[in-house]
CSV table of N, CA and C in Angstrom, one decimal:
chain,number,residue,atom,x,y,z
A,1,MET,N,75.9,154.5,14.4
A,1,MET,CA,76.6,155.7,14.7
A,1,MET,C,76.0,156.4,15.9
A,2,ALA,N,76.8,157.0,16.7
A,2,ALA,CA,76.4,157.6,18.0
A,2,ALA,C,77.2,158.8,18.4
A,3,SER,N,76.8,159.4,19.5
A,3,SER,CA,77.5,160.6,20.0
A,3,SER,C,77.8,160.3,21.5
A,4,LEU,N,78.9,160.7,21.9
A,4,LEU,CA,79.3,160.6,23.3
A,4,LEU,C,79.7,162.0,23.8
A,5,HIS,N,79.2,162.4,25.0
A,5,HIS,CA,79.5,163.6,25.7
A,5,HIS,C,80.0,163.2,27.1
A,6,ALA,N,81.3,163.6,27.4
A,6,ALA,CA,81.9,163.1,28.6
A,6,ALA,C,82.6,164.3,29.3
A,7,PHE,N,82.6,164.2,30.6
A,7,PHE,CA,83.4,165.1,31.5
A,7,PHE,C,84.3,164.2,32.3
A,8,VAL,N,85.6,164.5,32.3
A,8,VAL,CA,86.6,163.7,33.0
A,8,VAL,C,87.2,164.5,34.1
A,9,TYR,N,87.2,163.9,35.3
A,9,TYR,CA,87.6,164.7,36.5
A,9,TYR,C,88.8,164.0,37.1
A,10,GLY,N,89.6,164.8,37.8
A,10,GLY,CA,90.9,164.3,38.4
A,10,GLY,C,92.0,165.2,38.0
A,11,ARG,N,93.2,164.6,38.0
A,11,ARG,CA,94.4,165.4,37.5
A,11,ARG,C,94.4,165.2,36.0
A,12,VAL,N,93.7,166.0,35.3
A,12,VAL,CA,93.5,165.8,33.8
A,12,VAL,C,93.9,167.1,33.0
A,13,GLN,N,94.3,168.1,33.7
A,13,GLN,CA,94.8,169.3,33.0
A,13,GLN,C,96.3,169.5,33.3
A,14,GLY,N,97.0,169.9,32.2
A,14,GLY,CA,98.5,170.1,32.4
A,14,GLY,C,99.3,168.8,32.3
A,15,VAL,N,98.7,167.7,31.9
A,15,VAL,CA,99.3,166.4,31.8
A,15,VAL,C,99.2,165.8,30.4
A,16,PHE,N,98.9,166.6,29.4
A,16,PHE,CA,98.8,166.2,28.0
A,16,PHE,C,97.6,165.3,27.8
A,17,PHE,N,96.6,165.5,28.6
A,17,PHE,CA,95.4,164.7,28.5
A,17,PHE,C,94.6,164.9,27.2
A,18,ARG,N,94.5,166.2,26.8
A,18,ARG,CA,93.8,166.5,25.6
A,18,ARG,C,94.5,165.9,24.3
A,19,SER,N,95.8,166.1,24.3
A,19,SER,CA,96.5,165.5,23.1
A,19,SER,C,96.4,164.0,23.1
A,20,PHE,N,96.4,163.3,24.3
A,20,PHE,CA,96.2,161.9,24.4
A,20,PHE,C,94.9,161.5,23.9
A,21,VAL,N,93.8,162.2,24.3
A,21,VAL,CA,92.5,161.9,23.8
A,21,VAL,C,92.3,162.1,22.3
A,22,ALA,N,92.8,163.2,21.8
A,22,ALA,CA,92.7,163.6,20.4
A,22,ALA,C,93.4,162.5,19.6
A,23,GLY,N,94.6,162.1,20.0
A,23,GLY,CA,95.3,161.1,19.2
A,23,GLY,C,94.6,159.8,19.1
A,24,HIS,N,94.0,159.3,20.2
A,24,HIS,CA,93.3,158.1,20.2
A,24,HIS,C,92.0,158.2,19.4
A,25,ALA,N,91.3,159.4,19.5
A,25,ALA,CA,90.1,159.6,18.8
A,25,ALA,C,90.3,159.6,17.3
A,26,ARG,N,91.4,160.3,16.9
A,26,ARG,CA,91.7,160.3,15.4
A,26,ARG,C,92.1,158.9,14.9
A,27,GLU,N,92.8,158.1,15.7
A,27,GLU,CA,93.1,156.7,15.3
A,27,GLU,C,91.9,155.9,15.2
A,28,LEU,N,90.9,156.2,16.0
A,28,LEU,CA,89.6,155.4,15.9
A,28,LEU,C,88.7,156.0,14.8
A,29,GLY,N,89.1,157.1,14.2
A,29,GLY,CA,88.2,157.6,13.1
A,29,GLY,C,87.0,158.4,13.6
A,30,LEU,N,87.1,158.9,14.9
A,30,LEU,CA,86.1,159.7,15.5
A,30,LEU,C,86.2,161.2,15.1
A,31,THR,N,85.1,161.9,15.3
A,31,THR,CA,85.1,163.3,15.1
A,31,THR,C,84.6,164.0,16.4
A,32,GLY,N,84.9,165.3,16.6
A,32,GLY,CA,84.4,166.0,17.8
A,32,GLY,C,85.5,166.9,18.3
A,33,TYR,N,85.5,167.0,19.6
A,33,TYR,CA,86.5,167.9,20.3
A,33,TYR,C,86.8,167.4,21.7
A,34,VAL,N,87.9,168.0,22.2
A,34,VAL,CA,88.3,167.8,23.6
A,34,VAL,C,88.8,169.2,24.1
A,35,ARG,N,88.3,169.6,25.3
A,35,ARG,CA,88.7,170.9,25.8
A,35,ARG,C,88.8,170.9,27.3
A,36,ASN,N,89.6,171.8,27.8
A,36,ASN,CA,89.7,172.1,29.3
A,36,ASN,C,88.4,172.9,29.7
A,37,VAL,N,88.0,172.6,30.9
A,37,VAL,CA,86.9,173.3,31.5
A,37,VAL,C,87.4,174.1,32.7
A,38,ALA,N,86.8,175.2,33.0
A,38,ALA,CA,87.3,176.1,34.1
A,38,ALA,C,87.3,175.4,35.5
A,39,ASP,N,86.5,174.4,35.7
A,39,ASP,CA,86.5,173.7,37.0
A,39,ASP,C,87.6,172.7,37.1
A,40,GLY,N,88.5,172.6,36.1
A,40,GLY,CA,89.6,171.6,36.2
A,40,GLY,C,89.3,170.3,35.5
A,41,SER,N,88.1,170.1,35.0
A,41,SER,CA,87.8,168.9,34.3
A,41,SER,C,88.1,169.0,32.8
A,42,VAL,N,87.9,168.0,32.1
A,42,VAL,CA,88.1,168.0,30.6
A,42,VAL,C,86.8,167.5,30.0
A,43,GLU,N,86.3,168.2,29.0
A,43,GLU,CA,85.1,167.9,28.3
A,43,GLU,C,85.5,167.2,27.0
A,44,VAL,N,84.8,166.1,26.6
A,44,VAL,CA,85.0,165.4,25.4
A,44,VAL,C,83.7,165.2,24.7
A,45,LYS,N,83.6,165.6,23.4
A,45,LYS,CA,82.4,165.3,22.6
A,45,LYS,C,83.0,164.5,21.4
A,46,GLY,N,82.4,163.3,21.2
A,46,GLY,CA,82.9,162.4,20.2
A,46,GLY,C,81.7,161.9,19.4
A,47,GLU,N,81.9,161.7,18.1
A,47,GLU,CA,80.9,161.0,17.3
A,47,GLU,C,81.6,160.0,16.4
A,48,GLY,N,80.8,158.9,16.1
A,48,GLY,CA,81.3,157.8,15.3
A,48,GLY,C,80.6,156.5,15.6
A,49,LYS,N,81.3,155.4,15.3
A,49,LYS,CA,80.7,154.1,15.6
A,49,LYS,C,80.7,153.9,17.1
A,50,ARG,N,79.6,153.4,17.6
A,50,ARG,CA,79.4,153.2,19.1
A,50,ARG,C,80.6,152.4,19.7
A,51,GLN,N,81.0,151.3,19.0
A,51,GLN,CA,82.1,150.5,19.6
A,51,GLN,C,83.4,151.3,19.6
A,52,ASP,N,83.6,152.2,18.7
A,52,ASP,CA,84.8,153.0,18.8
A,52,ASP,C,84.7,154.0,19.9
A,53,LEU,N,83.5,154.6,20.1
A,53,LEU,CA,83.3,155.5,21.2
A,53,LEU,C,83.5,154.8,22.5
A,54,GLU,N,83.1,153.6,22.6
A,54,GLU,CA,83.3,152.8,23.9
A,54,GLU,C,84.8,152.6,24.1
A,55,LYS,N,85.6,152.4,23.0
A,55,LYS,CA,87.0,152.2,23.2
A,55,LYS,C,87.6,153.5,23.7
A,56,LEU,N,87.1,154.7,23.2
A,56,LEU,CA,87.6,156.0,23.6
A,56,LEU,C,87.3,156.2,25.1
A,57,VAL,N,86.2,155.7,25.6
A,57,VAL,CA,85.9,155.8,27.0
A,57,VAL,C,86.9,155.0,27.8
A,58,GLY,N,87.3,153.9,27.3
A,58,GLY,CA,88.4,153.1,28.0
A,58,GLY,C,89.7,154.0,28.0
A,59,PHE,N,90.0,154.7,27.0
A,59,PHE,CA,91.2,155.5,27.0
A,59,PHE,C,91.0,156.7,27.9
A,60,LEU,N,89.8,157.2,28.0
A,60,LEU,CA,89.6,158.3,29.0
A,60,LEU,C,89.8,157.8,30.4
A,61,ARG,N,89.4,156.6,30.7
A,61,ARG,CA,89.7,156.0,32.1
A,61,ARG,C,91.2,155.8,32.3
A,62,GLU,N,91.9,155.4,31.3
A,62,GLU,CA,93.3,155.2,31.4
A,62,GLU,C,94.1,156.5,31.6
A,63,GLY,N,93.9,157.4,30.6
A,63,GLY,CA,94.6,158.7,30.6
A,63,GLY,C,96.1,158.5,30.3
A,64,PRO,N,96.8,159.6,30.0
A,64,PRO,CA,98.3,159.5,29.8
A,64,PRO,C,99.0,159.2,31.2
A,65,PRO,N,100.3,159.0,31.1
A,65,PRO,CA,101.0,158.5,32.3
A,65,PRO,C,100.9,159.4,33.5
A,66,HIS,N,100.9,160.8,33.4
A,66,HIS,CA,100.9,161.7,34.6
A,66,HIS,C,99.4,162.0,35.0
A,67,ALA,N,98.4,161.6,34.3
A,67,ALA,CA,97.1,161.9,34.7
A,67,ALA,C,96.6,160.9,35.8
A,68,ARG,N,95.6,161.4,36.5
A,68,ARG,CA,94.9,160.5,37.5
A,68,ARG,C,93.4,160.8,37.4
A,69,VAL,N,92.7,159.9,36.7
A,69,VAL,CA,91.3,160.0,36.5
A,69,VAL,C,90.5,159.5,37.7
A,70,ILE,N,89.7,160.4,38.3
A,70,ILE,CA,88.9,160.1,39.4
A,70,ILE,C,87.5,159.6,39.0
A,71,LYS,N,86.9,160.4,38.1
A,71,LYS,CA,85.5,160.1,37.7
A,71,LYS,C,85.3,160.5,36.3
A,72,ILE,N,84.4,159.8,35.6
A,72,ILE,CA,83.9,160.2,34.3
A,72,ILE,C,82.4,160.2,34.3
A,73,ASP,N,81.8,161.3,33.9
A,73,ASP,CA,80.4,161.4,33.7
A,73,ASP,C,80.2,161.5,32.2
A,74,ASN,N,79.4,160.5,31.6
A,74,ASN,CA,79.2,160.5,30.2
A,74,ASN,C,77.8,160.2,29.9
A,75,SER,N,77.4,160.7,28.7
A,75,SER,CA,76.0,160.4,28.2
A,75,SER,C,76.1,160.1,26.7
A,76,TRP,N,75.1,159.4,26.2
A,76,TRP,CA,75.1,158.9,24.8
A,76,TRP,C,74.0,159.7,24.1
A,77,GLY,N,74.2,159.9,22.8
A,77,GLY,CA,73.1,160.6,22.1
A,77,GLY,C,73.2,160.2,20.6
A,78,GLU,N,72.4,160.9,19.8
A,78,GLU,CA,72.3,160.6,18.4
A,78,GLU,C,73.5,161.2,17.7
A,79,TYR,N,73.9,160.5,16.6
A,79,TYR,CA,75.0,161.1,15.7
A,79,TYR,C,74.4,162.3,15.0
A,80,THR,N,75.2,163.4,14.9
A,80,THR,CA,74.8,164.6,14.2
A,80,THR,C,75.6,164.8,12.9
A,81,GLY,N,76.8,164.4,12.9
A,81,GLY,CA,77.7,164.6,11.7
A,81,GLY,C,78.1,166.0,11.6
A,82,LYS,N,78.1,166.8,12.7
A,82,LYS,CA,78.4,168.2,12.5
A,82,LYS,C,79.9,168.5,12.7
A,83,TYR,N,80.7,167.6,13.1
A,83,TYR,CA,82.1,167.8,13.3
A,83,TYR,C,82.9,167.2,12.1
A,84,PRO,N,83.8,168.1,11.5
A,84,PRO,CA,84.6,167.6,10.3
A,84,PRO,C,85.8,166.8,10.7
A,85,GLY,N,86.3,166.9,11.9
A,85,GLY,CA,87.4,166.2,12.4
A,85,GLY,C,87.4,166.1,13.9
A,86,PHE,N,88.5,165.8,14.5
A,86,PHE,CA,88.6,165.8,16.0
A,86,PHE,C,89.6,166.9,16.4
A,87,ASN,N,89.2,167.9,17.2
A,87,ASN,CA,90.0,169.0,17.5
A,87,ASN,C,90.2,169.2,19.0
A,88,VAL,N,91.4,169.7,19.3
A,88,VAL,CA,91.7,170.2,20.7
A,88,VAL,C,91.4,171.7,20.7
A,89,THR,N,90.5,172.0,21.6
A,89,THR,CA,90.2,173.5,21.7
A,89,THR,C,90.5,174.0,23.1
């Protein structure tokens, strides 16, 4: 089990990016959250199996049809178990 903290940059707000991420995260059985950041990026915090988090990173790179991802900054950490589900905030 692991934790992922990522910031996604590009055209990622106003294009259903958060719902796209949340849907895939829930399908993968991950917990955490996705939210817009004031600088125009999207923050993602996910916890679960490392291989499922790596799949989520692939979805972050892809994005929904109208998104254009330019850059992803991510870091890995220890699983905390503090998130009951995966939420859009």
